[in-house]
Amino acid sequence: STIVLVFEAPSDFEFNIHAGDKVKVGQALGD
Amino acid sequence: IMTAWSETPTKWYPLPLAVGALLLVALQYHKKSKRAREVDVNEDGLEVIKLKGPWHVHVIGALPLRNMSRLWGYVNSLELPVWFRPYGLRLYAYAFGCNLDEIEPKDLREYPSLGAFFYRKLKDGARPVDPAILVSPADGTILHFGTIQESRVEQVKGITYSLDALLGVERPGSPSSMTTVVEHNRDMSIVDDREFANVNGIEYSLEQLIGSSSPPTPGTTTPTDSNASSSSETLPSSPTTEQENLHIPHKVGDRTDASVGSDRNAEETLVHDASVALQMGVKPSLERKRSATSGKHVRPGNSLFFTVIYLAPGDYHRFHSPTAWVVEKRRHFMGELFSVSPWMAKRLENLFVLNERVALLGRWKHGFFGMVPVGATNVGSIKINFDQDLRTNVRGKRAPPGTYTEAVYSAASPLLRGQPLVPAEEMGGFCLG
């Protein structure tokens, strides 16, 4: 299964993840 | 020919830079127009989603995946003998890397089937929530992320799919889409246009609920609306502080404290909604006039972003809210149930718009927000906790590809005109089959 998030954010929004990273519920994806 | 090949001298000429640039532009134009020609559109100008990929993808596409998925679900719902459960589930956990120390209940004999174990809960506090504005909604692996350009979302490098196809397009009057209003049986309503909420006959001042009691932080005006930004409204900066400062007024209106006791659930609901409003940095009176956008028109200075999280078979399969937001509607797209593994994502174009999925659309602090749980062969069933009417992976006649049924959650919260969610609040999950 997969979850796709699509969202509007200020253009300077930055992800702090990388493709292939393992993530857990509640872990920061970006700011 | 041999002589000419070996004896003709090679003379090199400098090629002007402009010619090279023109050549690159021409090649790029050719590539783009070729890609545009390959996109089939219907009479409404919308892209027709088709199965595209190498031959083995077509072979998989010919299988009765939905029936297989339901059979898989049935098999995994069969009750296991109690003596077998610890051994069987431990073997599964070992094979797929499940952490048995964080599950609740911990006694494996309490899981009647593999399906029940698959939809297991976690212990309280097993997942600390980061204060960042966007957190992961699930345990899994990041497949891809980035910005959305020209309404195309990148599935893998070089392969894109349409944002409209993923989220659905507003087509009023279309016979293939059906909208229902999900009723939430709460006796709570906004009293005309004033800043008061009515909970079971008791009036609550929203101004008090939404945090006028918190010390305002200078310079943090609400960013959600041009009208709002021109007002002198100030909002506290830290969500944590804001939540801590929320309080329930014991008496607003003519009731006494004693009579308020029976209305606790409605009060808690109101405070929860107000908490979401605070974290979103909005004022409910303004939010009531808003509605979700399709994500196509972003505000100046904003962009559209996406991220894809893949949940492997051993992962915890419930999903949570990734931010403070309000879900205004859901669109259920019935579709195929291909595997969504990274292997398949690299080969099958339009994978995420071919598969059965539930698009939850709403808004957050910065505008549009959408979350789309996508089903797969082994996990065809998607549950949404606040939508008991939703049924996925059901047998019967399937709607044409690209069509959806829609439900709106406007009755869920009169304050925010949708289903409010705080970060990491459990939303639902994926079930086997």
Short mmCIF file of C-alpha atoms in Angstrom, two decimals, chain B:
data_model
loop_
_atom_site.label_atom_id
_atom_site.label_comp_id
_atom_site.label_asym_id
_atom_site.label_seq_id
_atom_site.Cartn_x
_atom_site.Cartn_y
_atom_site.Cartn_z
CA ILE B 1 35.09 1.83 -49.76
CA MET B 2 37.86 0.42 -47.60
CA THR B 3 40.39 2.82 -49.09
CA ALA B 4 38.06 5.80 -48.74
CA TRP B 5 37.30 4.84 -45.12
CA SER B 6 40.94 4.51 -44.13
CA GLU B 7 42.60 7.17 -46.23
CA THR B 8 40.17 10.07 -46.39
CA PRO B 9 41.51 12.72 -44.04
CA THR B 10 39.16 13.94 -41.30
CA LYS B 11 38.96 17.67 -41.00
CA TRP B 12 37.23 19.18 -37.96
CA TYR B 13 35.33 22.49 -38.16
CA PRO B 14 34.16 24.51 -35.15
CA LEU B 15 30.37 24.40 -34.88
CA PRO B 16 28.84 27.71 -33.72
CA LEU B 17 27.39 27.49 -30.21
CA ALA B 18 24.04 28.85 -31.41
CA VAL B 19 23.61 25.92 -33.80
CA GLY B 20 24.16 23.48 -30.96
CA ALA B 21 21.67 25.30 -28.76
CA LEU B 22 19.10 25.33 -31.57
CA LEU B 23 19.60 21.62 -32.08
CA LEU B 24 18.96 20.96 -28.38
CA VAL B 25 15.82 23.10 -28.44
CA ALA B 26 14.55 21.24 -31.52
CA LEU B 27 15.20 17.86 -29.88
CA GLN B 28 13.44 18.91 -26.69
CA TYR B 29 10.45 20.23 -28.66
CA HIS B 30 10.22 16.99 -30.59
CA LYS B 31 10.35 14.97 -27.37
CA LYS B 32 7.64 17.09 -25.71
CA SER B 33 5.27 17.03 -28.68
CA LYS B 34 5.74 13.28 -28.99
CA ARG B 35 4.83 12.85 -25.32
CA ALA B 36 1.79 15.12 -25.79
CA ARG B 37 0.61 13.04 -28.73
CA GLU B 38 0.87 9.90 -26.62
CA VAL B 39 -1.60 11.23 -24.02
CA ASP B 40 -5.09 10.18 -25.03
CA VAL B 41 -7.87 12.56 -24.08
CA ASN B 42 -11.62 12.07 -24.07
CA GLU B 43 -14.28 14.44 -25.42
CA ASP B 44 -14.05 16.57 -22.25
CA GLY B 45 -10.32 17.04 -22.77
CA LEU B 46 -9.47 14.83 -19.80
CA GLU B 47 -6.71 12.27 -20.01
CA VAL B 48 -7.85 8.70 -20.57
CA ILE B 49 -5.96 6.46 -18.17
CA LYS B 50 -4.72 3.29 -19.80
CA LEU B 51 -2.48 0.43 -18.83
CA LYS B 52 1.00 1.26 -20.15
CA GLY B 53 4.20 -0.62 -19.57
CA PRO B 54 6.29 -3.58 -20.68
CA TRP B 55 4.75 -6.94 -21.60
CA HIS B 56 4.95 -8.40 -18.09
CA VAL B 57 2.85 -5.50 -16.78
CA HIS B 58 0.15 -6.39 -19.32
CA VAL B 59 0.32 -10.03 -18.21
CA ILE B 60 -0.23 -8.96 -14.59
CA GLY B 61 -3.02 -6.64 -15.77
CA ALA B 62 -4.84 -9.60 -17.28
CA LEU B 63 -5.10 -11.34 -13.89
CA PRO B 64 -8.30 -11.00 -11.81
CA LEU B 65 -6.50 -8.90 -9.22
CA ARG B 66 -9.57 -7.69 -7.37
CA ASN B 67 -10.95 -11.19 -6.93
CA MET B 68 -7.53 -12.40 -5.84
CA SER B 69 -7.35 -9.57 -3.33
CA ARG B 70 -10.74 -10.40 -1.82
CA LEU B 71 -9.84 -14.09 -1.63
CA TRP B 72 -6.58 -13.13 0.11
CA GLY B 73 -8.56 -11.07 2.60
CA TYR B 74 -10.98 -13.91 3.27
CA VAL B 75 -8.18 -16.43 3.84
CA ASN B 76 -6.45 -14.08 6.24
CA SER B 77 -9.62 -13.41 8.20
CA LEU B 78 -9.95 -17.09 9.12
CA GLU B 79 -9.50 -17.64 12.82
CA LEU B 80 -6.28 -19.35 13.79
CA PRO B 81 -6.10 -21.92 16.61
CA VAL B 82 -5.01 -20.20 19.81
CA TRP B 83 -2.02 -22.52 20.30
CA PHE B 84 -0.78 -21.74 16.79
CA ARG B 85 -1.03 -17.93 16.96
CA PRO B 86 2.26 -17.16 18.80
CA TYR B 87 4.24 -19.44 16.47
CA GLY B 88 2.54 -18.37 13.23
CA LEU B 89 2.57 -14.65 13.98
CA ARG B 90 6.15 -14.76 15.26
CA LEU B 91 7.18 -16.42 12.02
CA TYR B 92 5.38 -13.71 10.04
CA ALA B 93 6.98 -11.00 12.20
CA TYR B 94 10.42 -12.54 11.68
CA ALA B 95 9.93 -12.85 7.91
CA PHE B 96 8.67 -9.28 7.43
CA GLY B 97 10.60 -7.47 10.15
CA CYS B 98 7.74 -6.50 12.50
CA ASN B 99 8.74 -5.10 15.89
CA LEU B 100 6.70 -7.05 18.43
CA ASP B 101 7.88 -4.89 21.34
CA GLU B 102 5.79 -1.91 20.25
CA ILE B 103 2.44 -3.58 19.57
CA GLU B 104 -0.69 -3.40 21.69
CA PRO B 105 -1.86 -5.92 22.91
CA LYS B 106 1.47 -7.66 23.23
CA ASP B 107 0.07 -11.15 23.74
CA LEU B 108 -0.01 -12.70 20.28
CA ARG B 109 -2.79 -15.09 21.33
CA GLU B 110 -5.14 -12.13 21.33
CA TYR B 111 -4.90 -11.73 17.53
CA PRO B 112 -7.49 -14.11 16.09
CA SER B 113 -6.16 -14.01 12.53
CA LEU B 114 -3.30 -12.75 10.42
CA GLY B 115 -5.62 -9.99 9.19
CA ALA B 116 -6.14 -8.78 12.77
CA PHE B 117 -2.39 -8.83 13.42
CA PHE B 118 -1.76 -6.95 10.18
CA TYR B 119 -4.09 -4.16 11.39
CA ARG B 120 -2.43 -4.11 14.83
CA LYS B 121 -2.24 -1.05 17.05
CA LEU B 122 0.86 0.46 18.61
CA LYS B 123 1.47 1.19 22.27
CA ASP B 124 0.85 4.72 23.42
CA GLY B 125 3.99 6.76 22.97
CA ALA B 126 5.58 4.32 20.53
CA ARG B 127 5.78 7.07 17.92
CA PRO B 128 6.90 10.46 19.24
CA VAL B 129 5.51 13.29 17.13
CA ASP B 130 7.96 15.84 15.78
CA PRO B 131 6.88 19.49 16.09
CA ALA B 132 7.60 20.06 12.37
CA ILE B 133 4.74 21.34 10.25
CA LEU B 134 4.57 18.13 8.20
CA VAL B 135 5.13 14.68 9.67
CA SER B 136 4.97 11.20 8.26
CA PRO B 137 1.45 9.77 8.20
CA ALA B 138 2.67 6.17 8.23
CA ASP B 139 5.56 3.82 8.80
CA GLY B 140 7.16 3.12 5.45
CA THR B 141 9.75 4.04 2.85
CA ILE B 142 9.94 7.30 0.93
CA LEU B 143 9.57 6.40 -2.73
CA HIS B 144 9.67 9.86 -4.19
CA PHE B 145 9.02 13.52 -3.40
CA GLY B 146 9.33 16.91 -5.03
CA THR B 147 7.32 19.70 -6.62
CA ILE B 148 4.46 19.33 -9.07
CA GLN B 149 5.08 20.99 -12.41
CA GLU B 150 2.28 21.70 -14.90
CA SER B 151 -0.16 19.48 -13.01
CA ARG B 152 2.01 16.40 -13.56
CA VAL B 153 3.20 14.33 -10.61
CA GLU B 154 6.39 12.35 -11.10
CA GLN B 155 5.94 8.67 -10.33
CA VAL B 156 9.56 7.79 -11.00
CA LYS B 157 12.22 9.66 -12.90
CA GLY B 158 10.77 10.55 -16.30
CA ILE B 159 7.34 8.94 -15.76
CA THR B 160 4.53 11.24 -14.69
CA TYR B 161 0.81 11.09 -14.13
CA SER B 162 -1.91 13.70 -14.10
CA LEU B 163 -2.80 15.48 -10.85
CA ASP B 164 -6.40 15.76 -12.09
CA ALA B 165 -6.54 12.01 -12.59
CA LEU B 166 -5.14 11.39 -9.10
CA LEU B 167 -7.46 13.72 -7.21
CA GLY B 168 -10.40 13.96 -9.57
CA VAL B 169 -11.84 16.92 -11.40
CA GLU B 170 -14.99 18.79 -10.48
CA ARG B 171 -17.60 17.79 -13.03
CA PRO B 172 -20.97 19.14 -11.89
CA GLY B 173 -23.87 17.14 -13.25
CA SER B 174 -21.72 14.27 -14.34
CA PRO B 175 -23.76 11.08 -14.05
CA SER B 176 -20.66 9.08 -13.11
CA SER B 177 -19.92 11.02 -9.94
CA MET B 178 -22.15 10.98 -6.90
CA THR B 179 -21.90 13.21 -3.88
CA THR B 180 -23.22 12.38 -0.46
CA VAL B 181 -23.00 14.33 2.75
CA VAL B 182 -21.62 12.28 5.61
CA GLU B 183 -23.73 13.14 8.62
CA HIS B 184 -22.04 13.35 11.97
CA ASN B 185 -24.69 13.16 14.59
CA ARG B 186 -23.54 16.06 16.70
CA ASP B 187 -25.88 18.56 18.14
CA MET B 188 -23.54 21.42 17.49
CA SER B 189 -24.01 24.38 15.23
CA ILE B 190 -22.76 27.87 14.59
CA VAL B 191 -25.18 30.50 15.82
CA ASP B 192 -25.68 32.80 12.82
CA ASP B 193 -22.53 34.69 11.87
CA ARG B 194 -21.39 35.66 15.33
CA GLU B 195 -18.39 34.11 17.00
CA PHE B 196 -20.41 31.67 19.07
CA ALA B 197 -20.87 27.93 18.83
CA ASN B 198 -23.97 26.21 20.11
CA VAL B 199 -23.35 22.87 21.80
CA ASN B 200 -26.51 21.11 22.86
CA GLY B 201 -28.14 24.42 23.54
CA ILE B 202 -25.19 26.04 25.32
CA GLU B 203 -23.42 28.92 23.68
CA TYR B 204 -19.62 28.95 23.73
CA SER B 205 -17.58 31.95 22.80
CA LEU B 206 -15.23 30.92 20.02
CA GLU B 207 -13.02 33.85 20.84
CA GLN B 208 -12.33 32.24 24.20
CA LEU B 209 -11.94 28.78 22.73
CA ILE B 210 -9.67 29.86 19.93
CA GLY B 211 -7.17 31.37 22.26
CA SER B 212 -7.70 34.98 23.11
CA SER B 213 -6.65 33.83 26.58
CA SER B 214 -3.20 32.94 25.22
CA PRO B 215 -0.59 35.65 25.22
CA PRO B 216 -0.42 36.97 21.65
CA THR B 217 2.88 36.98 19.85
CA PRO B 218 3.50 40.20 17.97
CA GLY B 219 3.79 39.95 14.21
CA THR B 220 2.12 36.58 13.73
CA THR B 221 -0.96 37.50 11.79
CA THR B 222 -3.06 34.85 10.12
CA PRO B 223 -1.64 34.03 6.70
CA THR B 224 -4.72 32.34 5.26
CA ASP B 225 -6.69 35.15 3.78
CA SER B 226 -6.07 38.59 2.38
CA ASN B 227 -9.00 39.89 4.43
CA ALA B 228 -7.60 38.27 7.52
CA SER B 229 -4.11 39.63 7.03
CA SER B 230 -5.50 43.14 6.95
CA SER B 231 -7.09 42.66 10.35
CA SER B 232 -5.27 43.20 13.59
CA GLU B 233 -5.72 39.58 14.68
CA THR B 234 -2.69 38.03 16.35
CA LEU B 235 -2.10 34.38 16.92
CA PRO B 236 0.20 32.54 19.28
CA SER B 237 3.23 31.05 17.59
CA SER B 238 3.75 27.69 19.26
CA PRO B 239 1.12 24.98 18.67
CA THR B 240 2.14 23.23 21.87
CA THR B 241 1.65 26.34 23.94
CA GLU B 242 -1.62 27.01 22.20
CA GLN B 243 -2.99 23.60 23.02
CA GLU B 244 -1.95 23.89 26.61
CA ASN B 245 -3.65 27.23 26.90
CA LEU B 246 -6.97 26.01 25.55
CA HIS B 247 -9.70 25.86 28.10
CA ILE B 248 -13.38 25.04 28.18
CA PRO B 249 -15.57 27.83 29.46
CA HIS B 250 -17.78 26.32 32.12
CA LYS B 251 -20.55 28.78 31.66
CA VAL B 252 -21.31 30.88 28.66
CA GLY B 253 -24.95 31.85 28.57
CA ASP B 254 -27.53 30.99 31.17
CA ARG B 255 -26.53 27.44 32.18
CA THR B 256 -24.85 26.50 35.41
CA ASP B 257 -21.73 24.32 35.72
CA ALA B 258 -23.78 21.32 36.84
CA SER B 259 -25.83 21.25 33.68
CA VAL B 260 -22.74 21.37 31.51
CA GLY B 261 -21.46 18.02 32.81
CA SER B 262 -23.57 15.88 30.47
CA ASP B 263 -22.29 17.75 27.43
CA ARG B 264 -18.66 16.74 27.91
CA ASN B 265 -18.29 14.93 24.58
CA ALA B 266 -19.57 17.84 22.60
CA GLU B 267 -17.30 20.16 24.54
CA GLU B 268 -14.30 17.95 23.92
CA THR B 269 -15.18 17.87 20.26
CA LEU B 270 -15.39 21.62 20.18
CA VAL B 271 -12.05 21.99 21.92
CA HIS B 272 -10.48 19.48 19.53
CA ASP B 273 -11.79 21.45 16.56
CA ALA B 274 -10.62 24.69 18.09
CA SER B 275 -7.20 23.14 18.64
CA VAL B 276 -6.95 22.29 14.95
CA ALA B 277 -8.02 25.80 14.06
CA LEU B 278 -5.28 27.18 16.28
CA GLN B 279 -2.60 24.96 14.79
CA MET B 280 -3.74 25.90 11.32
CA GLY B 281 -3.54 29.54 12.33
CA VAL B 282 -7.05 30.35 11.16
CA LYS B 283 -10.15 32.04 12.44
CA PRO B 284 -13.26 29.85 12.12
CA SER B 285 -15.50 32.67 10.92
CA LEU B 286 -13.19 33.07 7.93
CA GLU B 287 -12.79 29.35 7.43
CA ARG B 288 -16.52 28.86 7.19
CA LYS B 289 -16.46 30.81 3.95
CA ARG B 290 -13.68 28.72 2.50
CA SER B 291 -13.75 25.48 0.59
CA ALA B 292 -11.08 23.11 -0.60
CA THR B 293 -9.48 23.83 -3.90
CA SER B 294 -8.42 21.16 -6.31
CA GLY B 295 -4.82 22.15 -5.79
CA LYS B 296 -4.58 23.56 -9.30
CA HIS B 297 -4.49 27.21 -8.31
CA VAL B 298 -1.89 27.93 -5.68
CA ARG B 299 -1.50 31.23 -3.95
CA PRO B 300 1.25 33.64 -5.02
CA GLY B 301 4.56 32.57 -3.48
CA ASN B 302 3.36 29.00 -3.02
CA SER B 303 4.05 25.79 -4.94
CA LEU B 304 2.54 22.34 -5.03
CA PHE B 305 4.56 19.53 -3.46
CA PHE B 306 4.12 15.80 -3.27
CA THR B 307 5.60 12.84 -1.49
CA VAL B 308 4.95 9.11 -1.83
CA ILE B 309 5.34 6.70 1.10
CA TYR B 310 5.36 2.96 0.48
CA LEU B 311 4.19 0.63 3.25
CA ALA B 312 5.88 -2.78 3.08
CA PRO B 313 3.97 -5.90 4.25
CA GLY B 314 5.65 -5.92 7.68
CA ASP B 315 4.99 -2.26 8.43
CA TYR B 316 2.37 -0.93 10.82
CA HIS B 317 -0.58 -0.37 8.48
CA ARG B 318 -2.64 2.33 10.13
CA PHE B 319 -2.19 5.87 8.90
CA HIS B 320 -2.30 9.13 10.81
CA SER B 321 -2.80 12.78 10.10
CA PRO B 322 0.39 14.33 8.68
CA THR B 323 -0.44 17.84 9.90
CA ALA B 324 -3.16 19.99 11.43
CA TRP B 325 -5.74 20.15 8.67
CA VAL B 326 -9.40 19.94 7.79
CA VAL B 327 -10.64 17.17 5.48
CA GLU B 328 -13.52 18.60 3.49
CA LYS B 329 -14.29 15.73 1.16
CA ARG B 330 -13.27 12.29 0.09
CA ARG B 331 -13.34 10.84 -3.36
CA HIS B 332 -13.37 7.10 -3.72
CA PHE B 333 -11.95 5.91 -7.02
CA MET B 334 -12.67 2.29 -7.75
CA GLY B 335 -9.94 0.82 -9.86
CA GLU B 336 -7.43 -1.95 -10.27
CA LEU B 337 -5.38 -3.40 -7.46
CA PHE B 338 -1.89 -3.71 -8.84
CA SER B 339 1.02 -4.15 -6.51
CA VAL B 340 2.46 -0.75 -5.59
CA SER B 341 5.93 -2.06 -4.81
CA PRO B 342 8.89 0.02 -6.03
CA TRP B 343 9.47 -2.67 -8.70
CA MET B 344 6.00 -2.09 -10.13
CA ALA B 345 6.14 1.70 -9.74
CA LYS B 346 9.17 1.74 -12.03
CA ARG B 347 7.42 -0.26 -14.74
CA LEU B 348 3.72 0.52 -14.74
CA GLU B 349 2.85 4.02 -15.84
CA ASN B 350 -0.16 5.64 -14.16
CA LEU B 351 0.06 3.09 -11.34
CA PHE B 352 -1.34 5.45 -8.71
CA VAL B 353 -4.23 6.58 -10.88
CA LEU B 354 -5.12 3.08 -12.05
CA ASN B 355 -5.41 1.62 -8.57
CA GLU B 356 -8.32 1.88 -6.17
CA ARG B 357 -7.77 4.82 -3.86
CA VAL B 358 -9.40 7.30 -1.52
CA ALA B 359 -8.50 10.95 -2.10
CA LEU B 360 -9.02 13.01 1.06
CA LEU B 361 -9.08 16.67 0.11
CA GLY B 362 -9.02 19.67 2.38
CA ARG B 363 -6.93 22.55 3.54
CA TRP B 364 -4.15 23.35 5.97
CA LYS B 365 -2.27 26.39 7.10
CA HIS B 366 -0.81 27.04 3.67
CA GLY B 367 -3.80 26.23 1.47
CA PHE B 368 -4.71 23.03 -0.30
CA PHE B 369 -3.87 19.69 1.32
CA GLY B 370 -4.60 16.23 -0.07
CA MET B 371 -3.83 12.75 1.20
CA VAL B 372 -4.40 9.71 -1.00
CA PRO B 373 -4.16 6.19 0.44
CA VAL B 374 -3.74 3.87 -2.56
CA GLY B 375 -4.75 0.22 -2.30
CA ALA B 376 -2.79 -2.74 -3.63
CA THR B 377 -3.40 -6.42 -4.36
CA ASN B 378 -2.70 -7.63 -0.82
CA VAL B 379 -4.23 -4.59 0.90
CA GLY B 380 -7.27 -3.63 -1.13
CA SER B 381 -9.36 -2.37 1.76
CA ILE B 382 -8.95 1.18 2.99
CA LYS B 383 -10.61 2.26 6.22
CA ILE B 384 -11.28 5.84 7.25
CA ASN B 385 -12.20 6.13 10.93
CA PHE B 386 -14.49 9.12 10.52
CA ASP B 387 -16.26 7.74 7.46
CA GLN B 388 -18.17 4.59 8.30
CA ASP B 389 -19.99 4.65 4.96
CA LEU B 390 -16.85 4.08 2.94
CA ARG B 391 -16.57 0.59 1.44
CA THR B 392 -13.58 -0.28 -0.69
CA ASN B 393 -12.68 -3.36 -2.71
CA VAL B 394 -16.29 -4.51 -2.94
CA ARG B 395 -17.60 -7.02 -5.41
CA GLY B 396 -19.98 -5.88 -8.12
CA LYS B 397 -20.10 -3.75 -11.20
CA ARG B 398 -17.21 -1.37 -11.33
CA ALA B 399 -17.55 2.29 -12.25
CA PRO B 400 -15.71 3.44 -15.39
CA PRO B 401 -12.02 4.35 -14.82
CA GLY B 402 -11.49 7.88 -13.56
CA THR B 403 -14.93 8.22 -11.98
CA TYR B 404 -15.48 8.45 -8.28
CA THR B 405 -18.06 8.71 -5.55
CA GLU B 406 -17.74 11.71 -3.31
CA ALA B 407 -18.67 12.44 0.27
CA VAL B 408 -18.41 15.79 1.96
CA TYR B 409 -17.68 16.20 5.66
CA SER B 410 -19.16 19.67 6.12
CA ALA B 411 -21.35 18.40 8.96
CA ALA B 412 -18.39 17.06 10.92
CA SER B 413 -17.45 20.42 12.39
CA PRO B 414 -19.53 23.56 12.12
CA LEU B 415 -16.46 25.54 13.10
CA LEU B 416 -14.24 24.40 10.28
CA ARG B 417 -16.68 22.94 7.74
CA GLY B 418 -14.94 19.60 7.56
CA GLN B 419 -13.27 16.89 9.60
CA PRO B 420 -10.54 18.58 11.69
CA LEU B 421 -7.43 16.54 12.47
CA VAL B 422 -4.44 17.25 14.66
CA PRO B 423 -0.95 16.02 13.70
CA ALA B 424 -0.50 12.24 14.16
CA GLU B 425 -4.18 11.67 14.96
CA GLU B 426 -5.14 8.21 13.73
CA MET B 427 -7.19 8.45 10.53
CA GLY B 428 -7.64 4.87 9.36
CA GLY B 429 -5.62 2.15 7.76
CA PHE B 430 -5.15 -0.59 5.21
CA CYS B 431 -6.55 -4.08 5.74
CA LEU B 432 -5.61 -7.33 4.07
CA GLY B 433 -7.80 -8.06 1.06
#
